[in-house]
Coordinates of C-alpha atoms in Angstrom, one line a residue:
X241 CA 30.1 1.2 3.8
X242 CA 29.6 2.8 0.6
X243 CA 27.6 5.7 -0.7
X244 CA 25.7 4.9 -3.7
X245 CA 24.2 7.0 -6.7
X246 CA 21.1 5.8 -8.1
X247 CA 21.1 6.2 -12.1
X248 CA 17.5 5.9 -13.8
X249 CA 15.8 7.1 -16.9
X250 CA 12.5 9.3 -15.7
X251 CA 9.9 7.7 -17.6
X252 CA 6.9 9.4 -15.8
X253 CA 5.7 10.0 -12.0
X254 CA 4.6 6.4 -11.3
X255 CA 8.3 5.1 -12.0
X256 CA 9.7 8.1 -10.4
X257 CA 7.8 7.3 -7.2
X258 CA 9.3 3.3 -7.7
X259 CA 12.4 4.7 -7.6
X260 CA 12.2 6.6 -4.4
X261 CA 10.6 3.8 -2.6
X262 CA 13.6 1.7 -3.6
X263 CA 15.9 4.3 -2.4
X264 CA 14.0 5.2 1.0
X265 CA 14.3 1.4 1.7
X266 CA 18.1 1.4 1.2
X267 CA 18.2 4.7 3.4
X268 CA 16.7 2.8 6.3
X269 CA 19.3 0.4 6.0
X270 CA 21.9 2.8 6.6
X271 CA 22.9 3.1 3.1
X272 CA 24.1 6.8 2.2
X273 CA 21.8 7.1 -1.0
X274 CA 22.4 9.9 -3.5
X275 CA 19.3 10.5 -5.6
X276 CA 18.5 13.5 -7.1
X277 CA 15.0 13.6 -5.5
X278 CA 16.4 13.4 -2.0
X279 CA 18.8 16.4 -3.1
X280 CA 15.8 18.5 -4.4
X281 CA 14.2 17.6 -1.1
X282 CA 17.2 19.2 0.5
X283 CA 17.6 22.0 -1.9
X284 CA 14.1 23.0 -3.5
X285 CA 16.3 25.3 -5.9
X286 CA 18.4 22.5 -7.3
X287 CA 22.0 22.3 -7.8
X288 CA 24.0 25.8 -8.1
X289 CA 26.1 24.1 -11.2
X290 CA 22.9 22.7 -12.8
X291 CA 21.1 19.1 -12.9
X292 CA 23.4 17.9 -16.0
X293 CA 26.6 18.7 -14.2
X294 CA 25.3 17.8 -10.6
X295 CA 24.4 14.0 -12.5
X296 CA 27.5 14.0 -14.4
X297 CA 29.5 14.4 -11.1
X298 CA 27.6 11.7 -9.1
X299 CA 28.0 9.3 -11.9
X300 CA 32.0 9.9 -12.1
X301 CA 32.6 10.2 -8.4
X302 CA 30.2 8.4 -6.1
X303 CA 32.0 5.4 -4.8
X304 CA 29.3 2.9 -6.2
X305 CA 26.5 3.1 -8.9
X306 CA 23.1 1.3 -8.8
X307 CA 21.5 1.5 -12.2
X308 CA 17.6 0.9 -12.5
X309 CA 17.8 -1.1 -15.7
X310 CA 15.1 -1.0 -18.1
X311 CA 15.1 -0.8 -22.1
X312 CA 14.8 3.4 -21.8
X313 CA 17.9 3.5 -19.8
X314 CA 19.8 0.7 -21.8
X315 CA 19.0 2.7 -25.1
X316 CA 20.9 5.5 -23.5
X317 CA 24.1 3.2 -22.6
X318 CA 24.3 1.8 -26.0
X319 CA 23.9 5.2 -28.0
X320 CA 20.9 4.4 -29.8
X321 CA 18.1 6.5 -28.1
X322 CA 16.4 9.2 -30.4
X323 CA 18.6 12.2 -30.2
X324 CA 17.3 14.9 -27.8
X325 CA 15.5 12.0 -25.9
X326 CA 16.4 11.1 -22.3
X327 CA 19.4 13.4 -22.1
X328 CA 20.1 13.1 -18.4
X329 CA 20.3 9.3 -18.5
X330 CA 22.7 9.3 -21.7
X331 CA 25.1 11.7 -19.7
X332 CA 25.0 9.4 -16.7
X333 CA 25.4 6.5 -18.8
X334 CA 28.3 7.7 -20.7
X335 CA 30.0 8.6 -17.9
X336 CA 29.3 4.8 -16.3
X337 CA 30.6 3.6 -19.5
X338 CA 33.5 5.3 -19.3
X339 CA 34.1 4.1 -15.5
X340 CA 34.0 0.4 -16.9
X341 CA 36.4 1.3 -19.5
X342 CA 38.8 2.8 -17.0
X343 CA 38.4 -0.5 -14.7
X344 CA 39.8 -2.5 -17.5
X345 CA 36.4 -4.7 -17.0
X346 CA 37.1 -5.8 -13.3
X347 CA 34.2 -3.9 -12.0
X348 CA 32.7 -3.8 -8.5
X349 CA 31.4 -0.5 -8.2
X350 CA 28.5 -0.7 -10.6
X351 CA 25.6 -3.0 -10.8
X352 CA 22.0 -3.2 -12.6
X353 CA 19.0 -3.7 -10.3
X354 CA 15.7 -4.1 -11.9
X355 CA 11.9 -4.0 -10.8
X356 CA 10.4 -6.1 -13.5
X357 CA 11.9 -9.4 -14.6
X358 CA 11.3 -8.6 -18.4
X359 CA 13.9 -6.1 -18.2
X360 CA 16.5 -8.5 -17.9
X361 CA 16.2 -9.4 -21.7
X362 CA 17.1 -5.9 -22.6
X363 CA 20.3 -5.2 -20.6
X364 CA 23.1 -3.9 -22.7
X365 CA 25.7 -6.2 -24.0
X366 CA 28.6 -4.7 -22.0
X367 CA 26.7 -5.1 -18.7
X368 CA 25.5 -8.8 -19.2
X369 CA 29.0 -10.1 -17.9
X370 CA 28.3 -8.8 -14.5
X371 CA 25.7 -10.1 -11.8
X372 CA 22.6 -8.0 -11.4
X373 CA 19.9 -7.7 -8.7
X374 CA 16.0 -7.7 -8.7
X375 CA 15.1 -5.1 -6.3
X376 CA 12.8 -7.0 -4.0
X377 CA 13.9 -10.5 -4.4
X378 CA 17.6 -9.7 -3.9
X379 CA 17.1 -6.8 -1.8
X380 CA 19.5 -8.0 1.1
X381 CA 22.0 -9.1 -1.4
X382 CA 22.3 -5.4 -2.5
X383 CA 22.8 -4.3 1.0
X384 CA 25.5 -6.6 1.6
X385 CA 27.1 -5.6 -1.8
X386 CA 26.9 -2.0 -0.2
X387 CA 28.4 -3.0 3.0
X388 CA 25.3 -2.5 4.9
X389 CA 23.8 -4.8 7.7
X390 CA 21.5 -7.9 6.9
X391 CA 19.4 -8.7 9.7
X392 CA 19.2 -12.1 10.8
X393 CA 15.6 -12.4 9.5
X394 CA 14.9 -10.3 6.8
X395 CA 12.3 -9.7 3.9
X396 CA 11.9 -6.9 1.4
X397 CA 9.0 -4.8 3.2
X398 CA 9.5 -4.9 7.0
X399 CA 6.8 -5.9 8.7
X400 CA 4.8 -4.7 11.5
X401 CA 2.6 -6.8 14.2
X402 CA -0.8 -5.3 13.8
X403 CA -3.8 -5.8 16.0
X404 CA -7.0 -6.6 13.7
X405 CA -10.4 -6.2 14.6
X406 CA -13.0 -9.2 14.6
X407 CA -15.9 -9.0 12.1
X408 CA -18.9 -7.1 13.9
X409 CA -21.9 -9.3 13.3
X410 CA -24.2 -7.2 14.8
X411 CA -23.9 -4.6 12.5
X412 CA -27.1 -4.1 10.0
X413 CA -25.9 -2.2 7.0
X414 CA -28.7 0.3 6.2
X415 CA -29.4 -0.6 2.3
X416 CA -31.1 -3.2 0.3
X417 CA -28.6 -5.8 -1.0
X418 CA -25.3 -5.1 -2.1
X419 CA -24.1 -7.9 0.4
X420 CA -21.4 -9.0 -1.9
X421 CA -19.8 -5.7 -1.7
X422 CA -20.2 -5.1 1.8
X423 CA -19.0 -8.4 2.8
X424 CA -15.7 -7.9 1.1
X425 CA -15.3 -4.4 2.5
X426 CA -15.8 -5.7 5.9
X427 CA -13.4 -8.7 5.5
X428 CA -10.8 -6.3 4.5
X429 CA -10.9 -4.6 7.6
X430 CA -10.4 -7.6 9.9
X431 CA -7.8 -8.9 7.3
X432 CA -9.3 -11.9 6.2
X433 CA -8.9 -11.5 2.5
X434 CA -5.6 -10.5 0.8
X435 CA -6.9 -7.3 -0.8
X436 CA -6.3 -4.0 1.0
X437 CA -8.4 -1.8 -1.2
X438 CA -12.0 -1.6 -2.4
X439 CA -13.2 0.5 -5.6
X440 CA -16.5 1.3 -6.1
X441 CA -17.5 2.4 -9.5
X442 CA -21.2 3.4 -10.5
X443 CA -22.9 5.9 -12.4
X444 CA -25.8 8.0 -11.2
X445 CA -28.9 6.6 -9.3
X446 CA -27.0 3.3 -8.5
X447 CA -26.9 4.1 -4.8
X448 CA -22.8 4.3 -4.7
X449 CA -23.2 7.4 -2.0
X450 CA -25.1 5.1 0.1
X451 CA -23.2 2.4 -0.1
X452 CA -20.1 4.1 0.8
X453 CA -21.8 6.1 3.9
X454 CA -22.6 2.3 4.9
X455 CA -18.9 1.4 4.7
X456 CA -17.6 4.1 6.5
X457 CA -20.3 3.8 9.3
X458 CA -19.0 0.1 9.8
X459 CA -15.3 1.3 9.5
X460 CA -15.7 3.9 12.4
X461 CA -17.7 1.0 14.5
X462 CA -15.1 -1.5 14.1
X463 CA -11.6 0.4 13.8
X464 CA -12.8 3.6 15.9
X465 CA -13.7 7.1 14.6
X466 CA -9.9 8.4 15.0
X467 CA -8.6 5.5 12.6
X468 CA -11.3 6.5 9.7
X469 CA -10.8 9.5 7.4
X470 CA -13.5 10.5 4.9
X471 CA -12.4 12.7 2.1
X472 CA -15.1 13.6 -0.3
X473 CA -13.9 15.3 -3.4
X474 CA -17.3 16.9 -4.0
X475 CA -16.4 20.7 -4.2
X476 CA -13.3 20.5 -2.7
X477 CA -11.2 18.0 -4.4
X478 CA -7.8 19.2 -4.0
X479 CA -4.5 18.2 -2.4
X480 CA -4.9 20.5 0.4
X481 CA -8.2 18.9 1.0
X482 CA -6.7 15.7 1.3
X483 CA -4.2 16.6 3.8
X484 CA -6.4 18.9 5.6
X485 CA -8.5 15.8 6.5
X486 CA -6.1 13.5 7.0
X487 CA -4.5 15.8 9.9
X488 CA -7.9 16.4 11.1
X489 CA -9.1 12.8 11.3
X490 CA -5.9 10.5 11.6
X491 CA -3.8 13.2 13.4
X492 CA -3.8 11.1 16.6
X493 CA -2.9 7.6 14.7
X494 CA -0.3 9.4 12.4
X495 CA 1.9 11.9 13.7
X496 CA 4.0 14.1 11.4
X497 CA 1.0 14.7 8.9
X498 CA 1.2 18.7 9.4
X499 CA 4.7 18.4 7.7
X500 CA 2.3 17.6 4.3
X501 CA 5.4 15.4 3.1
X502 CA 4.0 12.3 1.2
X503 CA 7.3 10.1 2.2
X504 CA 6.3 11.1 6.0
X505 CA 2.7 9.7 5.4
X506 CA 4.0 6.5 3.7
X507 CA 6.5 6.0 6.0
X508 CA 3.7 6.7 9.2
X509 CA 1.4 4.0 7.6
X510 CA 3.9 1.5 7.2
X511 CA 4.8 1.7 10.6
X512 CA 1.5 1.8 12.1
X513 CA 0.7 -0.7 14.5
X514 CA -3.1 -0.7 14.3
X515 CA -5.5 -0.4 10.9
X516 CA -6.6 3.0 9.3
X517 CA -9.2 3.1 6.8
X518 CA -8.9 6.2 3.9
X519 CA -12.1 6.6 2.0
X520 CA -12.5 8.7 -1.2
X521 CA -16.1 9.5 -2.8
X522 CA -16.9 11.5 -5.6
X523 CA -13.4 10.6 -7.0
X524 CA -14.1 12.1 -10.8
X525 CA -14.4 15.6 -9.1
X526 CA -10.9 15.5 -7.8
X527 CA -8.4 17.8 -9.5
X528 CA -5.5 15.8 -11.6
X529 CA -3.2 16.4 -9.0
X530 CA -5.3 15.2 -6.3
X531 CA -6.4 12.1 -8.1
X532 CA -2.6 11.7 -9.0
X533 CA -1.8 11.8 -5.2
X534 CA -4.1 9.2 -4.3
X535 CA -2.4 6.8 -7.0
X536 CA 1.0 7.8 -6.5
X537 CA 1.3 7.8 -2.8
X538 CA -1.3 5.3 -1.5
X539 CA -2.4 3.0 -4.1
X540 CA 1.1 2.4 -5.3
X541 CA 2.3 1.9 -2.0
X542 CA -0.5 -0.6 -1.0
X543 CA 2.0 -3.4 -0.5
X544 CA 4.4 -1.9 2.0
X545 CA 1.7 0.1 4.0
X546 CA -0.1 -3.4 5.7
X547 CA -2.3 -1.1 8.0
X548 CA -4.0 0.7 5.2
X549 CA -7.0 0.2 3.9
X550 CA -8.4 2.3 1.1
X551 CA -11.6 2.8 0.0
X552 CA -12.3 4.8 -3.4
X553 CA -15.8 5.5 -5.1
X554 CA -16.7 7.2 -8.3
X555 CA -18.0 7.7 -11.5
X556 CA -16.4 4.5 -14.3
X557 CA -14.4 7.2 -16.4
X558 CA -12.5 8.7 -13.6
X559 CA -11.8 5.7 -11.5
X560 CA -8.0 4.4 -11.1
X561 CA -7.4 1.6 -13.5
X562 CA -5.8 -1.5 -11.7
X563 CA -5.6 -3.4 -15.1
X564 CA -1.7 -2.7 -15.5
X565 CA -1.1 -1.3 -12.3
X566 CA 1.7 -3.0 -9.8
X567 CA -1.0 -2.7 -7.0
X568 CA -3.8 -4.5 -9.0
X569 CA -3.6 -7.7 -6.7
X570 CA -4.2 -5.5 -3.7
X571 CA -7.3 -4.2 -4.9
X572 CA -11.0 -5.5 -5.8
X573 CA -13.3 -3.3 -8.0
X574 CA -17.2 -3.6 -8.2
X575 CA -19.3 -2.0 -10.9
X576 CA -22.5 -1.3 -9.2
X577 CA -25.7 -2.2 -11.4
X578 CA -29.2 -2.3 -10.9
X579 CA -30.9 -4.1 -8.3
X580 CA -34.1 -5.6 -9.9
X581 CA -35.0 -8.5 -7.6
X582 CA -37.8 -6.8 -5.2
X583 CA -37.0 -9.0 -2.3
X584 CA -34.1 -6.9 -0.9
X585 CA -36.1 -3.8 -1.1
X586 CA -39.2 -5.2 0.4
X587 CA -37.2 -6.3 3.6
X588 CA -35.2 -2.8 3.5
X589 CA -38.7 -0.9 3.4
X590 CA -40.0 -3.4 6.0
X591 CA -37.5 -2.2 8.5
X592 CA -37.2 1.8 7.4
X593 CA -40.4 2.5 5.9
X594 CA -43.1 0.2 7.8
X595 CA -46.2 1.7 6.8
X596 CA -45.6 1.1 3.1
X597 CA -47.4 -1.7 1.4
X598 CA -45.0 -4.7 0.4
X599 CA -47.3 -4.4 -3.4
X600 CA -46.3 -0.8 -3.6
X601 CA -42.4 -1.7 -3.0
X602 CA -42.8 -4.3 -5.5
X603 CA -44.4 -2.1 -8.2
X604 CA -41.6 0.9 -7.6
X605 CA -38.8 -1.7 -8.2
X606 CA -40.5 -2.9 -11.6
X607 CA -41.4 0.3 -12.6
X608 CA -37.8 1.6 -12.1
X609 CA -35.8 -1.3 -13.5
X610 CA -34.2 -1.7 -10.1
X611 CA -32.6 1.5 -10.3
X612 CA -31.3 2.1 -6.4
X613 CA -31.4 5.8 -6.7
X614 CA -34.7 6.0 -8.3
X615 CA -36.7 3.4 -5.6
X616 CA -34.9 5.1 -2.5
X617 CA -36.2 8.5 -3.6
X618 CA -39.6 7.2 -4.4
X619 CA -39.6 5.0 -1.0
X620 CA -38.6 8.0 0.9
X621 CA -41.6 10.2 -0.4
X622 CA -43.9 7.9 0.5
X623 CA -42.0 7.2 3.9
X624 CA -42.6 10.8 4.8
X625 CA -46.4 10.3 4.5
X626 CA -48.7 9.3 7.1
X627 CA -51.0 6.4 7.6
X628 CA -53.9 8.3 6.6
X629 CA -52.3 9.9 3.8
X630 CA -51.2 6.5 2.3
X631 CA -54.7 5.4 2.9
X632 CA -56.1 8.5 0.7
X633 CA -54.1 7.3 -2.3
X634 CA -55.0 3.8 -2.1
X635 CA -51.8 2.3 -0.3
X636 CA -52.8 0.2 2.7

């Protein structure tokens, strides 16, 4: 079996995570992977000879090389990148070019792999003659090229048999309307929709907090309390708070959380045999590191963590944007508005505040324009009054 060095251009954190996930998949098939991120995990102080020499040595001496190909890397290979930019990739690319020259063009040690099909059109001229691999579609071909074992029945992402709960038909959400949002969320927990994440965006007084509370109450009902972690960023929006909550709430389901290793967390979620729910509220109050943690280690891994269900709620300006994300088709976003139709409020008040007259409910809804927070506060105030006090106000 070959050892393989992965050469890539470090563009951003999301791309680094994507490379790491690919390398972890190779490692899981028994491939000896040489990756700067793996080295840094084992040697937090970095290589004693420094990163430039370490990278250069790997590109020269590792038995095989996989290039994570994209236009910025190929500019380094072609020598057309802006001077002073992408120096690490340029050093590796220069050594790889020399290895190709020494081979006289007969090359079975260097290949290009790519994540996005658009990258194929940017492949450097001197590399076009060789076969190339799509990281997912040709994953088993990569393993075979590296001399690893290809199972008889394979897929790019190992699948785990999961037991999903049935929809709980007796659960009655304590809220007015939001039926579409609740039905979708409930469907994610029984795996009857393809999406795995529910995003709830709302400004103040739109009932977001109440909706999230009911989502979590339902999650605990159908999955069990030990399968649900609720992380509220309000006042405690740090990465440490995420780890503390995950360890406390999901420790019995996902072993090894005390290590605080994102890779260990993702591995546990991928191997889980029963669904778990991770909920994040007041997302806008999380630190940048905390929000990045959710996006890089949870949202970005939605396609591989079959057991994980995510709920993220917050103000519109701070919500993760699925528009250009690879995980977009695994998530659905709801932007909450007002509820001007009085009937849902009448029905809800009849269950919760039975003494409040229907005409009073309708008046409150009309005067508020259907703002859920305002309506709920007004009804709560009236609901705290006795029948005698309501009568004294002319509400009977």
